[in-house]
Every structure is written in C-alpha cells, then in structure tokens.
XYZ file of C-alpha atoms in Angstrom:
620
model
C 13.416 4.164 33.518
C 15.918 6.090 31.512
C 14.092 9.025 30.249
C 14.412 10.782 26.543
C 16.723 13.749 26.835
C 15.294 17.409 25.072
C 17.574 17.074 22.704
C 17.246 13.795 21.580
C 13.523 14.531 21.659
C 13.694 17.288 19.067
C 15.784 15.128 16.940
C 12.986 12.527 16.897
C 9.919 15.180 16.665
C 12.209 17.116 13.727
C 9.169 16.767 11.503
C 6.305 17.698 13.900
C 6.317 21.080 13.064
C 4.896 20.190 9.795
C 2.127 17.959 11.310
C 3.835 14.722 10.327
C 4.493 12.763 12.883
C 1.318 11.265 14.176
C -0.469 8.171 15.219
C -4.006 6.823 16.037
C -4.326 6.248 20.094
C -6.166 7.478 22.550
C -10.369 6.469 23.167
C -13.064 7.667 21.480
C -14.723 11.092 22.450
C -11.439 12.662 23.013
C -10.966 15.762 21.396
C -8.352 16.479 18.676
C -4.793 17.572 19.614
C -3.383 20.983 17.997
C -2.336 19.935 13.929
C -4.515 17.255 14.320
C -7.825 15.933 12.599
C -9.846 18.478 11.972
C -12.743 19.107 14.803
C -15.615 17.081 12.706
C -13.773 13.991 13.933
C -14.437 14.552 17.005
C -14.615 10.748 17.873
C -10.557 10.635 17.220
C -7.463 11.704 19.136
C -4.373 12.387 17.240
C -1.561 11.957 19.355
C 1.856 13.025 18.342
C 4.596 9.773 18.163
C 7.069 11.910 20.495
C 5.387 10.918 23.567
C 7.248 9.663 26.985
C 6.919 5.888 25.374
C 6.708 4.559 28.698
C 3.041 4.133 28.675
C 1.174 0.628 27.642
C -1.956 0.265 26.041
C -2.755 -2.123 28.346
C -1.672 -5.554 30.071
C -1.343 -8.368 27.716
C -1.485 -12.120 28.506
C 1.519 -14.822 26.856
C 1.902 -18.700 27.890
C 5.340 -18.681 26.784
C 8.209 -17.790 28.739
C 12.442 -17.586 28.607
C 14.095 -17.532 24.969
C 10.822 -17.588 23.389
C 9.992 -14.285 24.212
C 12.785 -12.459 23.164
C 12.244 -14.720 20.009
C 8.872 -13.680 18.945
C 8.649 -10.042 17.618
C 4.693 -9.814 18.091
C 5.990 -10.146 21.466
C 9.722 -8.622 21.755
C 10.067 -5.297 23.475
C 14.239 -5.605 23.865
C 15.516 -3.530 26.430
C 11.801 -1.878 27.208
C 10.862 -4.594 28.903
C 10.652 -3.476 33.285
C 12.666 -5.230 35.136
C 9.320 -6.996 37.312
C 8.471 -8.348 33.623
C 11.917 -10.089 32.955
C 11.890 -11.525 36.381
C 8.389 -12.871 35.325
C 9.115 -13.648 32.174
C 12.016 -15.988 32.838
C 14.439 -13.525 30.330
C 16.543 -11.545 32.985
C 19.787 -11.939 32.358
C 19.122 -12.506 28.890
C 18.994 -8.861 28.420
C 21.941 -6.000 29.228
C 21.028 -4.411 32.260
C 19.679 -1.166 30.913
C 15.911 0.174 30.332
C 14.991 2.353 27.419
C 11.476 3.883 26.559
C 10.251 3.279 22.733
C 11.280 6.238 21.877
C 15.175 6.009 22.485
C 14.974 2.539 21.327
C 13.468 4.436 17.791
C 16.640 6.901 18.280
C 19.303 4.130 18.691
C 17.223 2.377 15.342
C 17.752 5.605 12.981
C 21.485 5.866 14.204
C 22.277 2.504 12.628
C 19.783 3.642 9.550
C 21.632 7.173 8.873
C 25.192 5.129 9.066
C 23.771 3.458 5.537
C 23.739 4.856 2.430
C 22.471 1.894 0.158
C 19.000 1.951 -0.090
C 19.361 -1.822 0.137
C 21.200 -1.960 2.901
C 18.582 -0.133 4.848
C 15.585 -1.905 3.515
C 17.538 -5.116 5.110
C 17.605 -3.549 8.141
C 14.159 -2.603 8.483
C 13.292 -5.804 7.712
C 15.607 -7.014 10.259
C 13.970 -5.239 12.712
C 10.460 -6.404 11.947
C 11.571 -10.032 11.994
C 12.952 -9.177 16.100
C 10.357 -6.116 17.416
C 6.929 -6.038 15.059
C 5.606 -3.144 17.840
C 9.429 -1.166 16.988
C 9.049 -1.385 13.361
C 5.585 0.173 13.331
C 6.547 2.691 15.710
C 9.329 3.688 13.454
C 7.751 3.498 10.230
C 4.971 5.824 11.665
C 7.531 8.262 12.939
C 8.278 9.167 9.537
C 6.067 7.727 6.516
C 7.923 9.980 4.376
C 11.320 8.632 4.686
C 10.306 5.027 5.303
C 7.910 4.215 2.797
C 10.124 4.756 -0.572
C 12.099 1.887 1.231
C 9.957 -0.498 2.476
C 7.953 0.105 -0.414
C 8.790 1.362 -4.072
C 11.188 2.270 -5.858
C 13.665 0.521 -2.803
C 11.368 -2.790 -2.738
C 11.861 -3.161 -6.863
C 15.751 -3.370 -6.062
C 15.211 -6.145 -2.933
C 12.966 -8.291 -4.928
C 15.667 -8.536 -7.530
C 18.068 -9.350 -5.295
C 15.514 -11.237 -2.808
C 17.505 -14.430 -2.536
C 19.896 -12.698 -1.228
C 18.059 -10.300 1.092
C 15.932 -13.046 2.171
C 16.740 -14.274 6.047
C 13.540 -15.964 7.432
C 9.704 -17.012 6.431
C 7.439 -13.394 6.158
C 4.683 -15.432 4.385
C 3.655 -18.571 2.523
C 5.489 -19.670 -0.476
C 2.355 -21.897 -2.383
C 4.008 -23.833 -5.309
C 1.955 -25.636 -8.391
C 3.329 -28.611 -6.515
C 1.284 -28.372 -3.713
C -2.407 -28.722 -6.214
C -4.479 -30.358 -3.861
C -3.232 -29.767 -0.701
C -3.513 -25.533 -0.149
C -5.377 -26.231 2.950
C -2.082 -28.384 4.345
C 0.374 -25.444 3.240
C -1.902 -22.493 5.061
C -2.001 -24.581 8.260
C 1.765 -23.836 7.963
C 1.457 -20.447 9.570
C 1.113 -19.445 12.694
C -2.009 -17.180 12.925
C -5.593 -18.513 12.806
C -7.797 -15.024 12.832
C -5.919 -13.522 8.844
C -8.074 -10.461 7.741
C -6.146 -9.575 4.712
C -4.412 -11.622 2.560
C -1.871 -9.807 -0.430
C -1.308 -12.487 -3.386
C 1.482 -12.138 -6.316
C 2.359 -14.880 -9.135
C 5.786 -13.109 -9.332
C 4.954 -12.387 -12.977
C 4.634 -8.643 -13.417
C 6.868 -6.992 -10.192
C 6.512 -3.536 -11.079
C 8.161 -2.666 -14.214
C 10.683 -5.249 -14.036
C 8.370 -7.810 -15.325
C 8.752 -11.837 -14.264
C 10.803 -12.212 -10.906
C 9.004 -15.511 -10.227
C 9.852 -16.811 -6.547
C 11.816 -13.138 -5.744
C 8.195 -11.749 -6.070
C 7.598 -12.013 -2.140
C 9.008 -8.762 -1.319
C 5.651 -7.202 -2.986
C 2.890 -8.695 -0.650
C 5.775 -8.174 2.276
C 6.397 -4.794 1.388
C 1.755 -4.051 0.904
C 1.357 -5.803 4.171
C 3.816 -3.672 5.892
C 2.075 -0.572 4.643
C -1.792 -2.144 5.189
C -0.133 -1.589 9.039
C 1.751 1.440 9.125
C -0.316 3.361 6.725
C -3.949 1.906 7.458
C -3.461 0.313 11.458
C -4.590 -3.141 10.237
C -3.314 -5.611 12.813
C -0.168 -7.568 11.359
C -0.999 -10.405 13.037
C -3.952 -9.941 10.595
C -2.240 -10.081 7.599
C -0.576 -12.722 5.429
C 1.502 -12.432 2.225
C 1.305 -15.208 -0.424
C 3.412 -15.793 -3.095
C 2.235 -18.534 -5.926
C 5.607 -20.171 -7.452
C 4.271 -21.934 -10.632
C 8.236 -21.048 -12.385
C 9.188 -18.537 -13.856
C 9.804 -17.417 -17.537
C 13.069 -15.547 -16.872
C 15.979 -17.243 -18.224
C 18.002 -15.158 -15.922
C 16.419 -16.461 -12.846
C 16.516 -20.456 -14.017
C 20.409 -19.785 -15.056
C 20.894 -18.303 -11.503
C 22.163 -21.153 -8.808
C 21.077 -19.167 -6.176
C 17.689 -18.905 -7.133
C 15.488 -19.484 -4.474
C 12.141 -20.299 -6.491
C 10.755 -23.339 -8.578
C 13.524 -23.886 -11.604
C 11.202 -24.435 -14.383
C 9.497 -22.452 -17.064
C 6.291 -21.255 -15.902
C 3.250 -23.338 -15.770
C 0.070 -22.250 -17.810
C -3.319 -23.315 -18.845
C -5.295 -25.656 -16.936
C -2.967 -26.775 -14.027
C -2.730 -22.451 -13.197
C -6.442 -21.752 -12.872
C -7.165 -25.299 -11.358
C -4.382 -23.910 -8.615
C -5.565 -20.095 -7.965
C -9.085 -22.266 -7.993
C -8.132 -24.186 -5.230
C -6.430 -21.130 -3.643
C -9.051 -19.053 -2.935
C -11.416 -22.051 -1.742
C -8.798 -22.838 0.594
C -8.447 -19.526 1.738
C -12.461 -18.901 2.859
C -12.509 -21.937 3.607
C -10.173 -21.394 6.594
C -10.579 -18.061 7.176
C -14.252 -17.144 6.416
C -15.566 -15.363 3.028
C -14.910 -11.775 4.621
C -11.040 -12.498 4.129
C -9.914 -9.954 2.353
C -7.622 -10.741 -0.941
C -5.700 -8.318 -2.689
C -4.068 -9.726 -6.221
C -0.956 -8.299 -7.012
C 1.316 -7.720 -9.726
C -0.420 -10.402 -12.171
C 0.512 -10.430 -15.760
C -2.488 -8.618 -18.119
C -3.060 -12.126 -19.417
C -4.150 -13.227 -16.287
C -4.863 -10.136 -13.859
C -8.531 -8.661 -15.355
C -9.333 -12.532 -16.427
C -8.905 -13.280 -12.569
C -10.286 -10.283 -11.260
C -13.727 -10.962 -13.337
C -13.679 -14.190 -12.354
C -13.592 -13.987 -9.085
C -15.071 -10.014 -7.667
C -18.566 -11.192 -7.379
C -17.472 -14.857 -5.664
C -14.858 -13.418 -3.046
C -14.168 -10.099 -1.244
C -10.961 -9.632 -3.350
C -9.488 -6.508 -5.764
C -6.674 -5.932 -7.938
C -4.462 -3.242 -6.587
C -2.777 -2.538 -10.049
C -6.499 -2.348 -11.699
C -8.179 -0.893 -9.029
C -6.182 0.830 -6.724
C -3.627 2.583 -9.764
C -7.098 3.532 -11.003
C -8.345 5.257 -7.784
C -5.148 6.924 -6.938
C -4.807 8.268 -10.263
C -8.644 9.466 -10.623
C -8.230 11.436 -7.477
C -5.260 13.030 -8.736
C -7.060 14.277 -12.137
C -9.937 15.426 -9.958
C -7.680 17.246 -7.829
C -6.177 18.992 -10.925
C -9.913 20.420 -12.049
C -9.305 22.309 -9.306
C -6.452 24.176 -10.977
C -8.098 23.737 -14.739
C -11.025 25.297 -13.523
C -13.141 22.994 -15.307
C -15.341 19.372 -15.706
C -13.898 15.903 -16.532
C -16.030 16.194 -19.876
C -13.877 19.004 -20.818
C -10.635 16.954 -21.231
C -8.927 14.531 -23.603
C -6.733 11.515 -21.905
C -4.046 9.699 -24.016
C -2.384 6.826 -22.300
C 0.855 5.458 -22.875
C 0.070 1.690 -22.189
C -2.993 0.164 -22.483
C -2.548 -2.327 -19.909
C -4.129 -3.282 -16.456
C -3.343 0.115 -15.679
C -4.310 2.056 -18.140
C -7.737 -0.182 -18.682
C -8.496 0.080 -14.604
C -7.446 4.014 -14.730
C -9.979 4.681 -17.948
C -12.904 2.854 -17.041
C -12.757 4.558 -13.333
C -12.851 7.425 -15.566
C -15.911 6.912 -17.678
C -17.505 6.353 -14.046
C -16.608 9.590 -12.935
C -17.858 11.083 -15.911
C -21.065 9.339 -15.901
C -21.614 10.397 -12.489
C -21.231 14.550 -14.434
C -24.135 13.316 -17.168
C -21.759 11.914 -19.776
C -23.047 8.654 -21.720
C -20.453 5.699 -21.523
C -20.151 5.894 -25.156
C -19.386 9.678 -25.150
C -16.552 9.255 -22.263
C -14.916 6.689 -23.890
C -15.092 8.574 -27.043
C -12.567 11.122 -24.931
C -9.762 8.186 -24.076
C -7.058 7.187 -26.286
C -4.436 4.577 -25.704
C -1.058 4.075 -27.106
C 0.391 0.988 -26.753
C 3.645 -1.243 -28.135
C 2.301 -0.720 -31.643
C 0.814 2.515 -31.732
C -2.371 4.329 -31.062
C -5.593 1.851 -30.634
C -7.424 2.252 -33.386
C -10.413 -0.148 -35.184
C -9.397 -2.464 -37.558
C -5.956 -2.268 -36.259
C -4.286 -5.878 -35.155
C -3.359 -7.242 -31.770
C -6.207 -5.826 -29.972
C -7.956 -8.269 -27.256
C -11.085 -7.939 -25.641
C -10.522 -5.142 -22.780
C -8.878 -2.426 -25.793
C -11.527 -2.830 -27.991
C -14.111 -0.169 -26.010
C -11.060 2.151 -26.668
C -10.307 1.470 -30.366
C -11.974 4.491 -32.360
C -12.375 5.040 -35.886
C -9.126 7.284 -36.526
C -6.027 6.583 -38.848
C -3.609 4.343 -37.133
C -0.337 6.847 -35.732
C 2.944 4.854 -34.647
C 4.748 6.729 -31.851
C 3.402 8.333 -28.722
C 4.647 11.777 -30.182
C 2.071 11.580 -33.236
C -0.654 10.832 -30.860
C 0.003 13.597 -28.791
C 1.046 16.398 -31.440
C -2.345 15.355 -33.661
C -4.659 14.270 -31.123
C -3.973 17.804 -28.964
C -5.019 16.115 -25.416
C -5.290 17.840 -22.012
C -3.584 14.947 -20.002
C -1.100 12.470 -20.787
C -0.659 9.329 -18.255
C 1.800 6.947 -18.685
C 1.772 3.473 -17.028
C 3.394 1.561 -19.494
C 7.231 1.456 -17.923
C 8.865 2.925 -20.914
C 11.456 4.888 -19.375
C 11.635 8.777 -20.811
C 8.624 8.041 -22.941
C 7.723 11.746 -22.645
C 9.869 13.196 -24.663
C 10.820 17.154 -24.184
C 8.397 17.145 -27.635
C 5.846 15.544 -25.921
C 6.095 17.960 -23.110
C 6.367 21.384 -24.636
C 3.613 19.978 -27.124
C 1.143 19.528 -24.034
C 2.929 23.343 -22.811
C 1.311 24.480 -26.743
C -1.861 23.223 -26.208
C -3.232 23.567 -22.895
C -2.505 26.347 -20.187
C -2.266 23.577 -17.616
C -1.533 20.382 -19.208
C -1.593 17.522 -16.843
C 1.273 15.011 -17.052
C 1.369 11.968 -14.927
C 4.451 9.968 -15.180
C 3.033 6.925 -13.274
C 4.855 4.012 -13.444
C 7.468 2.366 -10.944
C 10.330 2.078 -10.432
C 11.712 5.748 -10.377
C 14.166 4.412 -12.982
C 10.929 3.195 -15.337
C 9.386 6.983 -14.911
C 8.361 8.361 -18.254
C 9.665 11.780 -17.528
C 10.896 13.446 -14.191
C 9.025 16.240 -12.320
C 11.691 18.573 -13.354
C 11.693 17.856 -17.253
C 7.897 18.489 -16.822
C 8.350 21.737 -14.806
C 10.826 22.891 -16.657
C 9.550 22.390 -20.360
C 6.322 23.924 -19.422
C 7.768 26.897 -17.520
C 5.636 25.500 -14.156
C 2.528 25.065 -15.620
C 2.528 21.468 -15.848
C 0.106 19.655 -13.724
C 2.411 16.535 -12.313
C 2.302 13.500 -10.791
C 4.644 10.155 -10.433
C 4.233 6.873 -9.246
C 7.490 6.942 -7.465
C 8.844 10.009 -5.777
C 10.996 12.929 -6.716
C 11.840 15.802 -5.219
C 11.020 19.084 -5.030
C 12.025 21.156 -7.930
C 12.862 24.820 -7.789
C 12.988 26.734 -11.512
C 14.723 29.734 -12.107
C 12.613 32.257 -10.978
C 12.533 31.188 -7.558
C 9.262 29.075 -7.415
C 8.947 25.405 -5.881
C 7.411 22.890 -6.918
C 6.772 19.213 -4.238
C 5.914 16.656 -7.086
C 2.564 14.872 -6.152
C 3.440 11.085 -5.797
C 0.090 8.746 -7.163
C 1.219 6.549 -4.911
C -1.813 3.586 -4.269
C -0.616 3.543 -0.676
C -3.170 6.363 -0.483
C -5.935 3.747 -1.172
C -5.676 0.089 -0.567
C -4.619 1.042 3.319
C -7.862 2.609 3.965
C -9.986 0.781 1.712
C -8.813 -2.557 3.898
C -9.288 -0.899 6.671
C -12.737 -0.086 5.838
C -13.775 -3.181 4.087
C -12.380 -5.434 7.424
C -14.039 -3.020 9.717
C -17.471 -4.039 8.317
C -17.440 -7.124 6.746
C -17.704 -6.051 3.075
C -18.082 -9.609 1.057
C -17.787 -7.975 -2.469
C -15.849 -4.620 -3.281
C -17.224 -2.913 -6.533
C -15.964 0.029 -8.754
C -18.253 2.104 -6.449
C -15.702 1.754 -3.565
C -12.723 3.316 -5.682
C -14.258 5.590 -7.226
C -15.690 6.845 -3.424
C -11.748 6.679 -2.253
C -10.768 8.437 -5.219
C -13.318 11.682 -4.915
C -12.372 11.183 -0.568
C -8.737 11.639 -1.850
C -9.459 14.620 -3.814
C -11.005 16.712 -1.370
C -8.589 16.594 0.570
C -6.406 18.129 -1.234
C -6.010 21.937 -0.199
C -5.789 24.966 -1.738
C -2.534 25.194 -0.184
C -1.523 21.696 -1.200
C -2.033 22.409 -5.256
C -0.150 25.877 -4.422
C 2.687 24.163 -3.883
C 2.596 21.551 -6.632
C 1.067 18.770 -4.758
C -2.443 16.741 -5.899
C -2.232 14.552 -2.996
C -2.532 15.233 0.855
C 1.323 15.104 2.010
C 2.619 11.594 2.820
C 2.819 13.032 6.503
C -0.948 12.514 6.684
C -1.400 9.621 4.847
C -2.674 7.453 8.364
C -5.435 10.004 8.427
C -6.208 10.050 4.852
C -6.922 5.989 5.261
C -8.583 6.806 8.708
C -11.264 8.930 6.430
C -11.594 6.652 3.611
C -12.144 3.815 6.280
C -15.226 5.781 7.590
C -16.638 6.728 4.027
C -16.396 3.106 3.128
C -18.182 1.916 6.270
C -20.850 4.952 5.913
C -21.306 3.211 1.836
C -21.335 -0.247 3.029
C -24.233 0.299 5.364
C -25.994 2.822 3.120
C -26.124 -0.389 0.240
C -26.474 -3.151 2.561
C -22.993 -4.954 1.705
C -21.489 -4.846 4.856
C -22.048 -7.814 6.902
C -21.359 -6.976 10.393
C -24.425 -5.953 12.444
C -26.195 -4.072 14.459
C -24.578 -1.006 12.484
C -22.478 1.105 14.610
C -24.086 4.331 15.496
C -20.633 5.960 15.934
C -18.639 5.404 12.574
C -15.565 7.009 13.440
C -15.338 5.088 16.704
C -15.548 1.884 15.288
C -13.162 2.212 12.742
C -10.823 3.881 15.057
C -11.639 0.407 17.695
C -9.800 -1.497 14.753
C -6.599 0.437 14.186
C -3.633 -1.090 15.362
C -1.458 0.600 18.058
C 2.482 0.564 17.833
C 2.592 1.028 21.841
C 4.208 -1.372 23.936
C 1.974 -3.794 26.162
C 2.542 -4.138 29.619
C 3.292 -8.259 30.564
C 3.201 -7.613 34.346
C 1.368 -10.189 35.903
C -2.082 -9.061 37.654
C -0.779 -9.361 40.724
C -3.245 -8.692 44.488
C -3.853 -10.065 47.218
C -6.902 -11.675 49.654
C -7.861 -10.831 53.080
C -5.294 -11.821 55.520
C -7.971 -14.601 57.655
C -9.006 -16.011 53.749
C -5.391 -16.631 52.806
C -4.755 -18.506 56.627
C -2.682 -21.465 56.417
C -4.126 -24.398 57.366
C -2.281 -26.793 59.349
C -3.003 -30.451 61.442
C-alpha cells in the first residue's frame, strides 16, 4: 500500500503542534497520548488524526456487492479499498489500479479544497464528498474543525441555504410537507435507516438572520447533523434531518421558478400544530420515545409555544432557546474570571428580546439563583431592547415571555439610550441588526466598566452587531468579546493580540446529544444547559482568557463534547432520568463505547480453513 510521504505528512499534521488535530479511538484503559486529555480521563485515548490510515477498526459485514458499493458512502472507501476486498467485492476494475491510505486520500481532498476560493464552492464540495465517502468526510472534517466548521456550518451554510436549490444534488433528509397530514409514518418509512438517535427539525421560517427560506431551510438540520458527528462522534447513520415545508411567506422564494419548496404562502393555525402533532407521534412511534429531537430555527411565534408544549412529552430541545442560552452563559461565566467578580454584580441589556435573548436570560436567573439571588431580584438585573425600544411596563406590543422583563422605568427608544442611561456591565446582542453597537455604544460600555463585556452574537458574520476589532479597538483591549460567527484575531497598536471567542452552540448541542443518547435521557430540562454551560466555563484557561478567548479553542471542541457527554450521564443517573440500566460503573468508557470512528473498516471476508480429513471429498 502506497505509504504517506514525511512531507506530505507534515502538511496534513500542520496544526498538531497546537494540539488540534485529534480524534476519539483507541479502547478504554489506555492511557492519554502527549497534548491529549488530561490524565483524570484516564478511561480515553486521544490519538492524533496523522496516523498510517491503513489500520481498520475492525471487519465489517455488507450483503451487497458490485456498483452498489462504490455507490453507498456509509460504505465507499474509493481507492482504500485492498485489492483481496475488490476481488470480493465484485468492484475491481471499477476502480484505477492504485491504493491510497486515508490519509493521502484526505491530502488529494484539501488539494481540490485550496484550488477554491468561494466559500460556496467549497461547501459544495464537502458536501459532495459526504454524499460518495461518509467515513472521508468525517475524517476530514476532524482533521481540522477550525477550518471546516465555518463552512459546513455558519456563516458559509447561511449563503448555501439561500442558494440551496441550486446547491442541492441528492436526498440528505426528509422533506415532510403539510400535504402529507396523516400519513408522517408513510413519508419516514422513506429513509433508509431503521435505528435514528437524533433527529434535527426546521420549518424553514427563521434560518439564521435571514429570516423565512421555507423549503431552502434543509441546509440547517444538514449542516447540525454533520457537526452532531464530527464535533460530538454520534453515528450518522444515527441521525436524520427533517425539514417541514408548510410554504413559505417570502415573496422572493414563490416569484422564484426554481424554487424547490411548496409555492404557497405559509400555512398557519390549526392545520400547523395538527401537523408538528402528528410529527412527533410519528417519530416515537417509529423510533422509540428516547429519539432525540432538536427544533431548529422556528419563528418566536411558534419556537417557545412548541418547546413548552412538547419538553415534558418528548426528549426534544430548542437549540436557538437552549443551546444560544448555554453557550452564551458559559461565556459570561468565563468572563467573571477576568471581572473578578459574581453574576449578581452585573447588569445585562439585550438587543432583541427574542428566543434568544428570552432562552439566554432565563439561563441566567438560574445561574444566579444557584449564587442566592431571588428570581425576582435577577430579573430585576436584565433589560431588553427590542424593535420598539427598551421593555418597559405599560409599554405596547409586549407578549407573554417579555413581560417577566418589563420593569417599571420610562420607556427609551434606541439601544444607545438604554445603554448610556441604564450604565450596564454586558451588552448581548442576538437580534441580527447588523452594526447595532455603535462606536457610542462601545466607548460608552469602555466609560463605565473596566472590562465591559460585549457579545456580538448573532449569525451570519454579515448580521454581527459589531466586529471584534471595533470592540477592541474602542475600548483600547479591555473589552470582554464574543461572536456568534467567527473573526479573526485582532492585533492593536501596541503590539497585543487578541483570538475573538466564537459563542458558537456547536460547543453544546454535540455533547449534550451525545450524552443524552448515551443514556437514554426521555426529558432534557434547563438543568442540563445550565450543567454544559458551567462544564464549558471551566474549561476555559487562564491562558485561554490571556489571549482573548472565553471558549476552549475550536481545536478541542471533540473533547469539550466528550466531557459534557460524561457530566450529563454522571446528572442523568444522579436524578434518575436516564433510562438505560444497570448504570455503567465506568462513565467515561461508556460514553467513549458510543463515539463514532472515522477509520476505515476492513470488508475482507473471514476467511480459514478445516482439517484436511473433515474437508475430504466424498465420492461414489
């Protein structure tokens, strides 16, 4: 077998040095390799992705044979398959006659990916690749989570949902229409897999900031799914993205002849709930109450309306509630490291008061009840801005969820107001009002506070409300940032640098689904974020905030889920939700028994032999 020449090597481990490049493998009682997990995990092995890559994890079993192979990618290994498994196989010949380990097949994958310079044009052929070697597109994702993500994931996937009718080149999950009321159950016989752990679920009515994409919405529970994998190691064959096409509201979209979704306004009321209704029923119904579903990018009208209605009925969570609120509670915790004081020491004023904002505040008033602070008292510390001004009582257009943040206080208009009379210690924005943090804003915070912390969270990069470099800037590098999307490092005049943290939720619903498939977790409550959130934050290093950062690099972000698996499993059996028993003894172990491996399986046929008088020919 060809083998990976040093230099090539070097090129493909370029990011080792930092500790990067690492995967889950290996058996349990191992001991950690050099930059690995630290020695308390003893359980785990952390094996570096530049290995030989002609190993297998073991000898796998397939009926099918010939074209079929080479057509399947849970099954496709290209030119790594030996030449005894295309004879047995039935696809020599089908092949060039060559033999490459993973690794060179990873080289010859980010020689095509460096030749593009569209982010578009790369997500395509990442996508490409996962549609024709699953095991190839792991591998490479893992490689490098840092350069991979922002493309199979946001800002990149904002652009290919937008333009997902074109982009779109065959079936990555179930498209469920308002047509099909009554007959879910027909619709998810449609795919493939039987044993789905995880299910991601969008309307199409809120994609990131870019608001209704209707049918184009796919590329959202594509683009989680992808990361549940690469980030978290839960099995793809586990996974299953769902989009629910009941139209769409853009007039854009129904004006477009190449739309690929339903061609109608959309559908409300009645007909919608009887349909997510029937959804979900469907859904356990096939593939058992511990299914895991994860609703996604649902308008505010609908998203904490369906969340409510259905977290105590079904194992299910709302990444955008939940998940925005986790990551961005870790990051504030992470910055009392740096303020040197409590939660109950600090004013929050939100731009948006939206799913976000809502999930983000009430994780909050958690983690300040968990300090000694009354509910009452916490809330009496959050302020939200939204489209027409600072939530106040006896102000209009307030619904239910705002009202617990409405305070007796004279109505202000703009976001500038707020902040110059209100004098907070951290500003968040998850609104998607591009530049809403105005160079006022920001030297404002710089006035008040000696480290004001100013999270710019929304997505896409072009929806940010201020860069990492206005904030550093304006506040002479004082300013405690984070962004939902990334940026890069900023360097100021007098020579400091600054690596932005990114509050990306890919640092929690990964290990959270990890953790809640490991065990069987029927129900997820607050508790669980708020326990990822506080996991997040201490593991942050001193190091880490030196250089700007409130989150563990990206480069670590499979062991960051790998941890919050194992606290989750430790809660579940500490409160008696999980529902897997006997409870492991070994924690670690059996959540590292359930992470998926990017290594290639061997499909040589057991082949031995009898003793020579038992295998005798008869004859007359």
């Amino acid at each position: 077998m060809n083998s990976l020449p040093g230099r090539a090597a070097l090129s493909l481990c370029r990011r080792t040095a930092a500790g990067g490049m690492r995967v889950f493998a290996g058996s349990p009682g191992q001991p950690a390799g050099p930059g690995g997990i630290p020695a308390d995990m003893a359980c785990l092995q952390a094996v570096r992705v530049c290995h030989s890559g002609t190993g297998s994890k073991g000898s796998f079993s397939t009926k099918k044979r010939g074209y079929d192979i080479t057509r399947n990618p849970h099954l496709n290994k290209g030119m790594a398959f030996t030449l005894e498994e295309r004879l047995q196989l039935g696809i020599h010949g089908l092949l060039p006659p060559c033999f490459l380990s993973q690794d060179v097949q990873v080289l010859r994958v980010m020689k095509s990916y460096e030749t593009r310079s569209n982010p578009l044009d790369k997500y395509i052929l990442l996508m490409t690749l996962q549609d024709r070697n699953e095991k190839l597109f792991y591998r490479l994702l893992t490689s490098d989570i840092e350069e991979f993500m922002p493309i199979v994931y946001t800002p990149t996937v904002g652009l290919a949902c937008q333009q997902y009718g074109l982009a779109f080149r065959r079936p990555r999950g179930l498209f469920i229409t308002i047509h099909d009321r009554g007959h879910i159950a027909t619709v998810l016989n449609s795919w493939p897999e039987e044993n789905i752990k995880a299910i991601v679920v969008t309307d199409g009515e809120r994609i990131l900031g870019l608001g209704d994409l209707g049918g184009y919405g796919m590329g959202i529970p594509v683009g989680k799914l992808a990361l549940y994998t690469a980030c978290g190691g839960v099995k793809p064959q586990q996974c299953l993205p769902v989009l629910l096409d009941v139209g769409t509201d853009n007039q854009a979209l129904l004006d477009d002849p190449l739309y690929i979704g339903l061609k109608h306004k959309r559908i409300r009321g009645k007909e919608y709930d009887e349909l997510i209704d029937e959804f979900m029923q469907a859904v356990t119904d096939k593939y058992g109450m511990n299914c895991l579903i994860q609703f996604e990018d649902f308008a505010n009208s609908n998203a904490f309306r369906i969340l409510n209605k259905y977290r105590n009925r079904y194992c299910s969570f709302n990444d955008d509630i939940q998940g925005t609120a986790s990551v961005a509670v870790a990051g504030v915790l992470a910055a009392l490291k740096l303020t040197k004081n409590k939660l109950l020491d600090h004013t929050f004023v939100f731009q948006g008061a939206g799913e976000a904002a809502l999930g983000i505040a009430h994780l909050l008033i958690m983690a300040m009840a968990k300090e000694g602070v009354p509910k009452e008292e916490a809330a009496k510390r959050i302020w939200m801005v939204d489209s027409k001004g600072l939530i106040v009582k006896g102000r209009g257009h307030i619904n239910h969820e705002k009202e617990e943040f409405a305070h007796d206080y004279p109505h202000l208009k703009t976001l500038e107001e707020v902040v110059h009379t209100i004098k907070p210690t951290a500003i968040i924005g998850v609104a998607a009002v591009a530049g809403a943090f105005t160079e006022k804003i920001i030297k404002d915070m710089a006035s008040f506070n000696e480290r004001p912390i100013i999270f710019a969270l929304s997505n896409p990069t072009s929806k940010a409300e201020c860069t990492a470099e206005q904030c550093y800037q304006l506040t002479e590098g004082r300013g405690i940032f984070a962004s939902g999307s990334p940026f890069d490092k900023v360097t100021l005049s007098d020579g400091r640098t600054f690596y932005p943290g990114q509050g990306n939720n890919a640092y929690v619903f990964p290990g959270v689904a990890l953790g809640v498939i490991a065990c069987g977790v029927r129900h997820i409550s607050d508790d669980v974020f708020l326990t990822t959130a506080e996991a997040i934050a201490d593991m942050v290093t001193e190091e880490n905030l030196a250089e700007g950062r409130l989150y563990p690099p990206l480069s670590t972000i499979r062991e960051v889920s790998f941890k919050i698996a194992v606290k989750i499993v430790n809660y579940a059996y500490k409160h008696n939700i999980a529902s897997l028993y006997p409870e492991p003894k070994d924690k670690e172990a059996f959540v590292l028994s359930h992470i998926y491996s990017p290594d290639y399986d061997s499909f040589t046929l057991d082949s031995y032999s009898w003793p020579q008088d038992a295998m005798n020919v008869q004859d007359v």
